[in-house]
Coordinates of C-alpha atoms in Angstrom, one line a residue:
M1 CA -39.5 71.7 -60.4
E2 CA -41.9 74.5 -61.5
F3 CA -39.0 76.7 -61.8
A4 CA -37.2 74.7 -64.2
R5 CA -40.0 74.2 -66.3
V6 CA -40.7 78.1 -66.4
Y7 CA -37.1 78.7 -67.0
K8 CA -37.0 76.1 -69.8
E9 CA -40.1 77.8 -71.4
G10 CA -38.2 81.2 -71.3
I11 CA -35.3 79.7 -72.8
D12 CA -37.2 78.1 -75.7
Q13 CA -38.8 81.5 -76.4
L14 CA -35.5 83.4 -76.4
V15 CA -34.3 80.7 -78.9
Q16 CA -37.2 81.4 -81.2
V17 CA -36.6 85.0 -81.1
A18 CA -32.7 85.2 -81.0
G19 CA -31.5 82.2 -82.9
P20 CA -30.1 78.7 -82.5
A21 CA -29.3 77.5 -79.0
P22 CA -25.6 76.8 -79.6
L23 CA -24.8 80.4 -80.7
L24 CA -26.7 81.5 -77.6
H25 CA -24.5 79.4 -75.4
V26 CA -21.3 81.1 -77.1
H27 CA -22.8 84.6 -76.5
A28 CA -24.0 83.8 -73.0
G29 CA -20.6 82.5 -71.8
L30 CA -18.8 85.5 -73.5
G31 CA -21.4 87.9 -72.0
I32 CA -21.1 86.5 -68.4
F33 CA -17.3 86.2 -68.6
L34 CA -17.0 90.0 -69.5
L35 CA -19.6 91.3 -67.2
V36 CA -17.8 89.5 -64.3
R37 CA -14.4 90.7 -65.6
L38 CA -15.6 94.4 -65.8
L39 CA -16.9 94.2 -62.1
A40 CA -14.1 92.1 -60.5
T41 CA -11.1 93.8 -59.3
G42 CA -7.6 92.4 -58.5
R43 CA -5.3 89.9 -60.1
R44 CA -7.6 86.9 -60.1
S45 CA -10.5 88.7 -61.7
T46 CA -10.1 86.8 -65.0
S47 CA -10.1 83.3 -63.1
R48 CA -13.2 84.5 -61.1
A49 CA -14.7 85.5 -64.5
L50 CA -14.3 81.9 -65.6
Q51 CA -15.7 80.5 -62.5
A52 CA -18.9 82.5 -62.9
V53 CA -19.4 81.2 -66.3
I54 CA -18.8 77.5 -65.3
A55 CA -21.3 78.1 -62.3
A56 CA -23.9 79.7 -64.6
E57 CA -23.6 76.8 -67.2
L58 CA -23.9 74.1 -64.4
V59 CA -27.0 75.8 -63.0
N60 CA -28.4 76.0 -66.7
E61 CA -27.5 72.2 -67.5
A62 CA -29.1 71.0 -64.1
L63 CA -32.5 73.2 -64.8
D64 CA -32.5 71.7 -68.4
W65 CA -32.2 68.2 -66.9
L66 CA -34.7 69.0 -64.4
A67 CA -37.1 70.5 -66.8
Q68 CA -36.6 67.6 -69.6
S69 CA -35.7 64.5 -67.6
P70 CA -36.9 62.1 -70.0
G71 CA -35.6 63.9 -73.0
W72 CA -32.3 64.9 -71.7
T73 CA -29.0 63.5 -73.4
I74 CA -25.5 63.6 -72.1
R75 CA -24.5 64.5 -75.8
D76 CA -26.4 67.9 -75.9
T77 CA -25.1 68.7 -72.2
A78 CA -21.5 68.3 -73.4
S79 CA -22.1 70.3 -76.5
D80 CA -23.7 73.0 -74.6
I81 CA -20.9 73.0 -71.8
L82 CA -18.2 73.2 -74.7
L83 CA -19.6 76.0 -76.5
T84 CA -20.4 77.9 -73.5
L85 CA -16.8 77.5 -71.9
L86 CA -14.8 77.7 -75.2
W87 CA -13.9 81.5 -75.7
P88 CA -13.8 82.4 -71.9
T89 CA -11.3 79.4 -71.2
A90 CA -9.1 80.5 -74.2
I91 CA -9.1 84.2 -72.8
V92 CA -8.0 82.9 -69.6
L93 CA -5.2 80.8 -71.0
V94 CA -4.0 83.5 -73.3
T95 CA -4.0 85.9 -70.3
Q96 CA -1.9 83.2 -68.1
L97 CA 0.6 82.6 -71.0
R98 CA 1.2 86.3 -71.4
R99 CA 1.6 86.8 -67.7
R100 CA 3.9 83.9 -67.4
A101 CA 6.2 85.2 -70.4
A102 CA 6.3 88.4 -68.7
L103 CA 7.4 87.2 -65.4
P104 CA 11.1 87.0 -66.0
A105 CA 11.2 90.7 -67.2
R106 CA 9.0 91.9 -64.1
R107 CA 11.6 89.9 -61.8
A108 CA 14.5 91.6 -63.5
R109 CA 12.9 95.1 -63.0
A110 CA 12.0 94.2 -59.3
A111 CA 15.7 93.0 -58.8
G112 CA 17.0 96.3 -60.4
A113 CA 14.6 98.3 -58.0
A114 CA 15.9 96.6 -55.1
S115 CA 19.5 96.9 -55.7
R116 CA 19.0 100.7 -56.3
R117 CA 17.1 100.9 -53.0
A118 CA 20.0 99.0 -51.5
G119 CA 22.4 102.0 -52.2
P120 CA 24.9 103.1 -54.7
R121 CA 26.9 100.5 -56.6
R122 CA 30.6 100.6 -55.8
D123 CA 31.8 99.2 -59.0
R124 CA 31.1 102.7 -60.9
P125 CA 31.3 106.1 -59.5
S126 CA 28.3 107.9 -58.2
A127 CA 26.8 110.9 -60.0
A128 CA 28.4 113.4 -57.4
E129 CA 31.8 111.8 -58.1
R130 CA 31.2 111.8 -61.9
R131 CA 30.8 115.7 -61.8
T132 CA 33.8 116.0 -59.5
I133 CA 35.8 113.8 -62.0
D134 CA 34.3 115.8 -65.0
A135 CA 35.2 119.0 -63.4
R136 CA 39.0 118.0 -62.7
D137 CA 39.1 116.7 -66.5
S138 CA 38.0 120.0 -67.7
R139 CA 40.6 121.9 -65.6
Q140 CA 43.4 119.8 -67.1
M141 CA 42.1 120.0 -70.6
A142 CA 43.5 123.7 -70.7
V143 CA 45.7 124.2 -73.7
G144 CA 49.2 123.0 -73.4
Q145 CA 48.7 121.2 -70.2
P146 CA 49.4 117.5 -70.0
R147 CA 46.7 115.1 -69.3
V148 CA 46.9 111.4 -68.5
D149 CA 44.3 109.3 -70.4
P150 CA 43.1 106.4 -68.3
A151 CA 42.1 104.4 -71.5
V152 CA 45.7 104.7 -72.6
G153 CA 47.5 104.4 -69.4
A154 CA 50.4 106.6 -68.3
V155 CA 51.1 108.4 -71.6
P156 CA 50.6 112.0 -71.3
V157 CA 48.2 113.7 -73.7
I158 CA 48.8 117.2 -74.6
V159 CA 46.0 119.2 -75.7
V160 CA 46.8 121.5 -78.7
G161 CA 44.4 124.6 -79.1

């Protein structure tokens, strides 16, 4: 109980120096979120940062309740929670939406990489086969020699030099 009172006095002094309490809730929420996001690693670091903001805000509100039991109101608490969690939650939602939007492209890239690892595709010639075909075609392209164009069919094409 003594800790809650000292905490509340410290917060009241901070409000006098730094500005209105609602603004401090916004700044504290973003500050905690960014700090944890910076220190955390891995795919879930954004979610962990939001969880840290939620935990810090719940501790703050519990200490507020302990320090000012008779003067505590649910309306002030709800406002404090909303202001603290607003921007960190928005950042997490945008991050998740962007990740989900990029998911089909990532899956397609992964499928393409898997098929390349599986070996050459047989519906088109490999690089070595293309070099052989190109060399054969260039030998056939000598002036005056007939060449069958595969796009046209069996009609011979005579190169005129």
